[in-house]
Amino acid sequence: MKMEIRPLLMCFALCVVYATSKPTEKKDRVLHDAPLSSKEHDDGTNFDYDHDAFLGEEEAKTFDDLTPEESKNRLGKIVDKIDADEDGFVTEAELKAWIKKAQKKYIYDNVERQWKDFDMNNDGMISWDEYKNVTYGTYLGKNVSDDGYNYKQMMARDERRFKMADGNGDHIADKEEFTAFLHPEEYEHMKDIVVLETMEDIDKNGDGFIGLEEYIGDMYNHEDEMDEPEWVATEREQFSEFRDKNKDGKMDKEETMDWILPADYDHAEAEAKHLVYESDTNKDGKLTKEEILNKYDLFVGSQATDFGEALVRHEEF
């Protein structure tokens, strides 16, 4: 049976989206940090935002039918996981890492779904050879297939990304490394590859930079009989005034990174600081399990916790 190349294939997924967009529709490569919850953050009303931020929206719902004691017990087990260095304290940095992981559950679920397809020998790891054979099996040795894809080029690009995700350089990926391979935009050490792949996609003349017309051409599928939408003129100004910082008429690697990976407000860091501030009874800048469990309703919900009573109890602490 002919193996389908996944358009799925992470390194070409964005291209597929752009190619099928409407000509007048603006295409956005900027990767923003998503909010932690769709709910309003108002602790004077309820702690729903904090629950979603701390657990992820779907996981937060599973606490709503638990008794306070059951919620505390589950929270206690979570605290043990958050305390990465097992020193008995939860720091802002550990909380931030936990929140980011909780918010990316959909990504880990996606990796789990794909894992069994690539781990052919069921050893709990995925080697580059396993990934290559499953993804490109029937196309190995071919440069261009009947459907127009350059598989040799695609495979080289995938291998480069795999090596970047493979922290110890053994050509074998564990779950975390494979997650970084499939979702490089979520990992600090993968940002360079995200920028490089983006530049390769847009840089049509191969000079290693993104010129104004390449920048516009990536966003806008121009059709001769149509006038340019107003937003195209705005983007031309954006390029000249803000994207091209050194005013040389093109974007280099650093300028491209500033464009697609802006230094957004860090929601996870802000929430971690908030949780520590609200729960840190002795004000030593870190939390014990006891301090967290004393404010358990700030972190998790339960069926029997009346918010009014909970608010009073927080003020008492």
Tab-separated table of C-alpha atoms in Angstrom:
chain	number	residue	atom	x	y	z
A	1	MET	CA	0.000	0.000	0.000
A	2	LYS	CA	1.399	3.393	-0.960
A	3	MET	CA	2.396	5.385	2.103
A	4	GLU	CA	0.965	8.877	2.193
A	5	ILE	CA	3.355	11.684	2.967
A	6	ARG	CA	1.682	13.588	5.795
A	7	PRO	CA	0.702	17.060	4.757
A	8	LEU	CA	0.762	16.336	8.125
A	9	LEU	CA	4.435	16.901	7.246
A	10	MET	CA	5.166	19.631	9.753
A	11	CYS	CA	7.757	21.455	7.697
A	12	PHE	CA	5.269	21.981	4.820
A	13	ALA	CA	2.032	22.372	6.763
A	14	LEU	CA	2.081	26.153	6.725
A	15	CYS	CA	2.721	26.216	2.988
A	16	VAL	CA	-0.399	24.147	2.359
A	17	VAL	CA	-2.480	26.586	4.398
A	18	TYR	CA	-1.095	29.562	2.536
A	19	ALA	CA	-1.523	28.009	-0.892
A	20	THR	CA	-5.204	27.313	-0.332
A	21	SER	CA	-6.132	30.682	1.144
A	22	LYS	CA	-8.258	33.163	-0.753
A	23	PRO	CA	-6.285	35.665	-2.870
A	24	THR	CA	-7.467	38.685	-0.880
A	25	GLU	CA	-7.097	37.004	2.509
A	26	LYS	CA	-4.169	38.081	4.653
A	27	LYS	CA	-1.856	35.249	5.735
A	28	ASP	CA	-0.146	35.525	9.088
A	29	ARG	CA	3.065	33.721	10.041
A	30	VAL	CA	3.364	35.411	13.433
A	31	LEU	CA	3.286	32.898	16.312
A	32	HIS	CA	1.592	34.439	19.339
A	33	ASP	CA	1.384	32.987	22.843
A	34	ALA	CA	-2.216	31.855	23.358
A	35	PRO	CA	-4.206	33.028	26.418
A	36	LEU	CA	-4.429	30.575	29.324
A	37	SER	CA	-8.223	30.615	29.477
A	38	SER	CA	-11.216	31.973	27.628
A	39	LYS	CA	-12.618	33.173	30.956
A	40	GLU	CA	-12.094	36.587	32.500
A	41	HIS	CA	-9.418	36.748	35.199
A	42	ASP	CA	-11.331	38.224	38.120
A	43	ASP	CA	-10.506	36.643	41.477
A	44	GLY	CA	-13.102	38.871	43.072
A	45	THR	CA	-15.779	36.853	41.300
A	46	ASN	CA	-14.345	33.339	40.986
A	47	PHE	CA	-11.127	31.417	40.437
A	48	ASP	CA	-12.180	29.810	37.140
A	49	TYR	CA	-9.416	31.511	35.172
A	50	ASP	CA	-6.779	30.272	37.630
A	51	HIS	CA	-8.139	26.716	37.454
A	52	ASP	CA	-7.965	26.754	33.641
A	53	ALA	CA	-4.505	28.300	33.680
A	54	PHE	CA	-3.138	25.829	36.225
A	55	LEU	CA	-4.682	22.659	34.768
A	56	GLY	CA	-5.803	23.424	31.226
A	57	GLU	CA	-9.514	23.928	30.503
A	58	GLU	CA	-10.404	20.280	29.952
A	59	GLU	CA	-8.542	18.973	32.998
A	60	ALA	CA	-9.979	21.764	35.183
A	61	LYS	CA	-13.502	20.499	34.444
A	62	THR	CA	-12.661	17.085	35.942
A	63	PHE	CA	-12.303	18.647	39.399
A	64	ASP	CA	-15.765	20.205	39.438
A	65	ASP	CA	-17.472	16.995	40.569
A	66	LEU	CA	-14.958	16.174	43.306
A	67	THR	CA	-15.402	16.801	47.016
A	68	PRO	CA	-12.969	19.277	48.590
A	69	GLU	CA	-11.001	16.379	50.095
A	70	GLU	CA	-10.782	14.600	46.747
A	71	SER	CA	-9.661	17.836	45.097
A	72	LYS	CA	-6.977	18.338	47.741
A	73	ASN	CA	-5.731	14.801	47.331
A	74	ARG	CA	-5.409	15.135	43.569
A	75	LEU	CA	-3.819	18.554	43.938
A	76	GLY	CA	-1.280	17.118	46.383
A	77	LYS	CA	-0.182	14.575	43.797
A	78	ILE	CA	0.115	17.330	41.193
A	79	VAL	CA	2.281	19.392	43.555
A	80	ASP	CA	4.723	16.481	43.788
A	81	LYS	CA	5.017	16.500	39.998
A	82	ILE	CA	5.526	20.279	39.846
A	83	ASP	CA	8.395	20.112	42.359
A	84	ALA	CA	10.887	19.075	39.690
A	85	ASP	CA	13.991	19.138	41.887
A	86	GLU	CA	12.146	17.437	44.773
A	87	ASP	CA	13.366	19.949	47.343
A	88	GLY	CA	9.952	20.267	48.981
A	89	PHE	CA	9.210	23.676	47.476
A	90	VAL	CA	7.420	24.910	44.367
A	91	THR	CA	9.099	27.935	42.806
A	92	GLU	CA	7.745	30.438	40.290
A	93	ALA	CA	9.936	28.823	37.628
A	94	GLU	CA	8.535	25.355	38.376
A	95	LEU	CA	4.982	26.697	38.342
A	96	LYS	CA	5.584	28.466	35.040
A	97	ALA	CA	6.960	25.264	33.485
A	98	TRP	CA	3.953	23.307	34.767
A	99	ILE	CA	1.441	25.852	33.438
A	100	LYS	CA	3.083	25.860	30.014
A	101	LYS	CA	2.960	22.067	29.933
A	102	ALA	CA	-0.691	22.007	31.030
A	103	GLN	CA	-1.584	24.479	28.303
A	104	LYS	CA	0.109	22.322	25.661
A	105	LYS	CA	-1.788	19.135	26.496
A	106	TYR	CA	-3.347	19.089	23.032
A	107	ILE	CA	0.158	18.979	21.589
A	108	TYR	CA	1.194	16.038	23.765
A	109	ASP	CA	-2.052	14.287	22.839
A	110	ASN	CA	-1.199	14.794	19.174
A	111	VAL	CA	2.255	13.295	19.696
A	112	GLU	CA	0.744	10.312	21.502
A	113	ARG	CA	-1.555	9.672	18.554
A	114	GLN	CA	1.354	9.673	16.117
A	115	TRP	CA	3.859	7.866	18.337
A	116	LYS	CA	2.718	4.306	17.633
A	117	ASP	CA	2.877	4.923	13.887
A	118	PHE	CA	6.605	5.699	14.027
A	119	ASP	CA	7.922	3.567	16.925
A	120	MET	CA	8.091	0.471	14.740
A	121	ASN	CA	10.106	-1.701	17.136
A	122	ASN	CA	8.105	-0.593	20.196
A	123	ASP	CA	11.205	0.337	22.208
A	124	GLY	CA	9.719	3.587	23.463
A	125	MET	CA	11.953	5.682	21.192
A	126	ILE	CA	11.783	6.863	17.594
A	127	SER	CA	14.964	6.787	15.545
A	128	TRP	CA	15.528	8.941	12.484
A	129	ASP	CA	15.541	5.767	10.367
A	130	GLU	CA	12.137	4.741	11.746
A	131	TYR	CA	10.658	8.157	11.015
A	132	LYS	CA	12.266	8.289	7.550
A	133	ASN	CA	11.089	4.834	6.542
A	134	VAL	CA	7.507	5.378	7.717
A	135	THR	CA	7.208	8.858	6.229
A	136	TYR	CA	9.172	8.482	3.003
A	137	GLY	CA	9.338	4.691	2.587
A	138	THR	CA	8.023	4.281	-0.950
A	139	TYR	CA	9.654	7.516	-2.108
A	140	LEU	CA	13.227	6.777	-0.982
A	141	GLY	CA	15.586	7.199	-3.911
A	142	LYS	CA	13.199	9.507	-5.763
A	143	ASN	CA	13.750	13.234	-6.094
A	144	VAL	CA	10.399	14.375	-7.433
A	145	SER	CA	7.220	12.308	-7.403
A	146	ASP	CA	4.247	12.440	-9.744
A	147	ASP	CA	2.480	14.853	-7.383
A	148	GLY	CA	5.259	17.403	-7.717
A	149	TYR	CA	6.766	17.137	-4.226
A	150	ASN	CA	10.555	17.176	-3.991
A	151	TYR	CA	10.889	14.368	-1.457
A	152	LYS	CA	14.671	14.436	-1.305
A	153	GLN	CA	14.529	18.095	-0.299
A	154	MET	CA	11.689	17.479	2.153
A	155	MET	CA	13.538	14.594	3.778
A	156	ALA	CA	16.729	16.641	4.154
A	157	ARG	CA	14.717	19.411	5.794
A	158	ASP	CA	13.040	16.947	8.158
A	159	GLU	CA	16.397	15.373	9.065
A	160	ARG	CA	17.858	18.778	9.861
A	161	ARG	CA	14.938	19.498	12.179
A	162	PHE	CA	15.163	16.023	13.747
A	163	LYS	CA	18.855	16.597	14.549
A	164	MET	CA	18.025	19.942	16.124
A	165	ALA	CA	15.353	18.333	18.322
A	166	ASP	CA	17.620	15.404	19.217
A	167	GLY	CA	19.358	16.876	22.251
A	168	ASN	CA	22.059	14.243	22.734
A	169	GLY	CA	22.769	13.694	19.051
A	170	ASP	CA	22.136	9.947	18.984
A	171	HIS	CA	19.634	10.111	16.075
A	172	ILE	CA	16.997	8.703	18.437
A	173	ALA	CA	14.149	10.786	19.868
A	174	ASP	CA	12.369	10.292	23.154
A	175	LYS	CA	8.860	11.694	23.658
A	176	GLU	CA	10.024	15.201	24.509
A	177	GLU	CA	12.496	15.346	21.620
A	178	PHE	CA	9.896	14.028	19.180
A	179	THR	CA	7.446	16.641	20.452
A	180	ALA	CA	10.058	19.325	19.764
A	181	PHE	CA	10.484	17.891	16.258
A	182	LEU	CA	6.761	17.957	15.457
A	183	HIS	CA	6.066	21.275	17.236
A	184	PRO	CA	9.309	23.309	17.122
A	185	GLU	CA	7.477	26.588	17.689
A	186	GLU	CA	6.827	25.503	21.290
A	187	TYR	CA	10.501	25.120	22.242
A	188	GLU	CA	13.092	27.825	22.876
A	189	HIS	CA	15.984	25.762	21.470
A	190	MET	CA	14.023	25.143	18.248
A	191	LYS	CA	13.342	28.793	17.414
A	192	ASP	CA	16.288	29.020	15.029
A	193	ILE	CA	14.921	26.180	12.902
A	194	VAL	CA	11.462	27.785	12.830
A	195	VAL	CA	13.039	31.004	11.541
A	196	LEU	CA	15.256	29.164	9.044
A	197	GLU	CA	12.343	27.163	7.596
A	198	THR	CA	10.201	30.282	7.349
A	199	MET	CA	12.941	32.147	5.519
A	200	GLU	CA	13.440	29.234	3.135
A	201	ASP	CA	9.716	29.218	2.369
A	202	ILE	CA	9.573	32.939	1.589
A	203	ASP	CA	13.022	33.563	0.086
A	204	LYS	CA	12.266	32.835	-3.573
A	205	ASN	CA	15.522	34.188	-5.050
A	206	GLY	CA	17.721	32.197	-2.654
A	207	ASP	CA	19.822	35.114	-1.405
A	208	GLY	CA	19.252	34.187	2.257
A	209	PHE	CA	17.082	37.227	2.980
A	210	ILE	CA	13.420	38.222	2.706
A	211	GLY	CA	12.866	41.180	0.393
A	212	LEU	CA	9.788	43.391	0.357
A	213	GLU	CA	8.165	41.690	-2.618
A	214	GLU	CA	8.892	38.236	-1.151
A	215	TYR	CA	7.353	39.368	2.146
A	216	ILE	CA	4.209	40.636	0.396
A	217	GLY	CA	4.100	37.692	-2.009
A	218	ASP	CA	3.984	35.248	0.907
A	219	MET	CA	1.007	36.995	2.479
A	220	TYR	CA	-0.946	37.846	-0.633
A	221	ASN	CA	-1.732	35.683	-3.680
A	222	HIS	CA	-1.665	38.440	-6.259
A	223	GLU	CA	-4.007	38.273	-9.251
A	224	ASP	CA	-3.346	40.740	-12.063
A	225	GLU	CA	-6.956	41.686	-12.584
A	226	MET	CA	-7.476	42.620	-8.947
A	227	ASP	CA	-6.465	45.797	-7.143
A	228	GLU	CA	-4.389	45.216	-4.022
A	229	PRO	CA	-6.428	45.295	-0.802
A	230	GLU	CA	-5.686	48.201	1.537
A	231	TRP	CA	-3.987	45.933	4.053
A	232	VAL	CA	-1.269	45.136	1.493
A	233	ALA	CA	-0.232	48.797	1.393
A	234	THR	CA	-0.222	48.788	5.189
A	235	GLU	CA	2.043	45.726	5.217
A	236	ARG	CA	4.440	47.432	2.813
A	237	GLU	CA	4.712	50.270	5.314
A	238	GLN	CA	5.116	47.783	8.181
A	239	PHE	CA	7.997	46.152	6.339
A	240	SER	CA	9.794	49.426	5.658
A	241	GLU	CA	9.179	51.047	9.023
A	242	PHE	CA	9.289	48.135	11.482
A	243	ARG	CA	10.322	44.785	9.982
A	244	ASP	CA	13.449	46.003	8.177
A	245	LYS	CA	15.137	47.460	11.239
A	246	ASN	CA	18.508	48.233	9.628
A	247	LYS	CA	16.849	49.746	6.536
A	248	ASP	CA	18.769	47.658	3.990
A	249	GLY	CA	15.595	46.694	2.099
A	250	LYS	CA	15.431	43.113	3.319
A	251	MET	CA	14.962	41.045	6.467
A	252	ASP	CA	17.799	38.942	7.868
A	253	LYS	CA	17.523	36.093	10.393
A	254	GLU	CA	17.261	38.347	13.458
A	255	GLU	CA	14.675	40.622	11.855
A	256	THR	CA	12.645	37.604	10.752
A	257	MET	CA	12.732	36.176	14.267
A	258	ASP	CA	11.474	39.492	15.689
A	259	TRP	CA	8.622	39.325	13.177
A	260	ILE	CA	7.369	35.742	13.558
A	261	LEU	CA	8.361	35.157	17.190
A	262	PRO	CA	7.646	38.471	18.939
A	263	ALA	CA	8.445	38.910	22.612
A	264	ASP	CA	4.806	38.708	23.714
A	265	TYR	CA	3.430	39.116	27.215
A	266	ASP	CA	4.214	35.856	29.025
A	267	HIS	CA	0.848	34.680	30.366
A	268	ALA	CA	2.312	31.631	32.124
A	269	GLU	CA	4.927	33.673	33.944
A	270	ALA	CA	2.330	36.226	35.064
A	271	GLU	CA	0.018	33.483	36.361
A	272	ALA	CA	2.867	31.742	38.196
A	273	LYS	CA	3.740	35.012	39.957
A	274	HIS	CA	0.069	35.523	40.811
A	275	LEU	CA	-0.356	32.044	42.306
A	276	VAL	CA	2.797	32.394	44.393
A	277	TYR	CA	1.823	35.855	45.614
A	278	GLU	CA	-1.652	34.710	46.660
A	279	SER	CA	-0.485	31.512	48.377
A	280	ASP	CA	2.909	32.343	49.862
A	281	THR	CA	1.953	32.755	53.515
A	282	ASN	CA	5.461	33.315	54.868
A	283	LYS	CA	6.519	35.424	51.875
A	284	ASP	CA	9.727	33.517	51.164
A	285	GLY	CA	9.070	33.554	47.432
A	286	LYS	CA	8.281	29.841	47.099
A	287	LEU	CA	5.458	27.521	48.071
A	288	THR	CA	5.268	24.454	50.266
A	289	LYS	CA	2.684	21.787	49.607
A	290	GLU	CA	0.886	22.934	52.753
A	291	GLU	CA	0.652	26.517	51.506
A	292	ILE	CA	-0.798	25.321	48.201
A	293	LEU	CA	-3.313	22.985	49.830
A	294	ASN	CA	-4.402	25.747	52.218
A	295	LYS	CA	-5.391	27.737	49.121
A	296	TYR	CA	-6.471	24.700	47.125
A	297	ASP	CA	-9.576	26.384	45.696
A	298	LEU	CA	-7.356	28.982	43.991
A	299	PHE	CA	-5.644	26.170	42.077
A	300	VAL	CA	-8.482	23.678	41.518
A	301	GLY	CA	-12.253	23.495	41.747
A	302	SER	CA	-14.559	21.127	43.628
A	303	GLN	CA	-18.276	20.403	43.817
A	304	ALA	CA	-18.866	21.560	47.369
A	305	THR	CA	-16.748	24.684	47.621
A	306	ASP	CA	-18.975	27.726	47.963
A	307	PHE	CA	-17.114	30.659	46.463
A	308	GLY	CA	-18.241	33.101	49.138
A	309	GLU	CA	-16.914	30.861	51.883
A	310	ALA	CA	-13.724	30.290	49.931
A	311	LEU	CA	-13.157	34.039	49.564
A	312	VAL	CA	-13.584	34.542	53.297
A	313	ARG	CA	-11.143	31.737	53.953
A	314	HIS	CA	-8.573	33.310	51.644
A	315	GLU	CA	-8.874	36.603	53.475
A	316	GLU	CA	-8.406	34.798	56.792
A	317	PHE	CA	-5.166	33.262	55.551
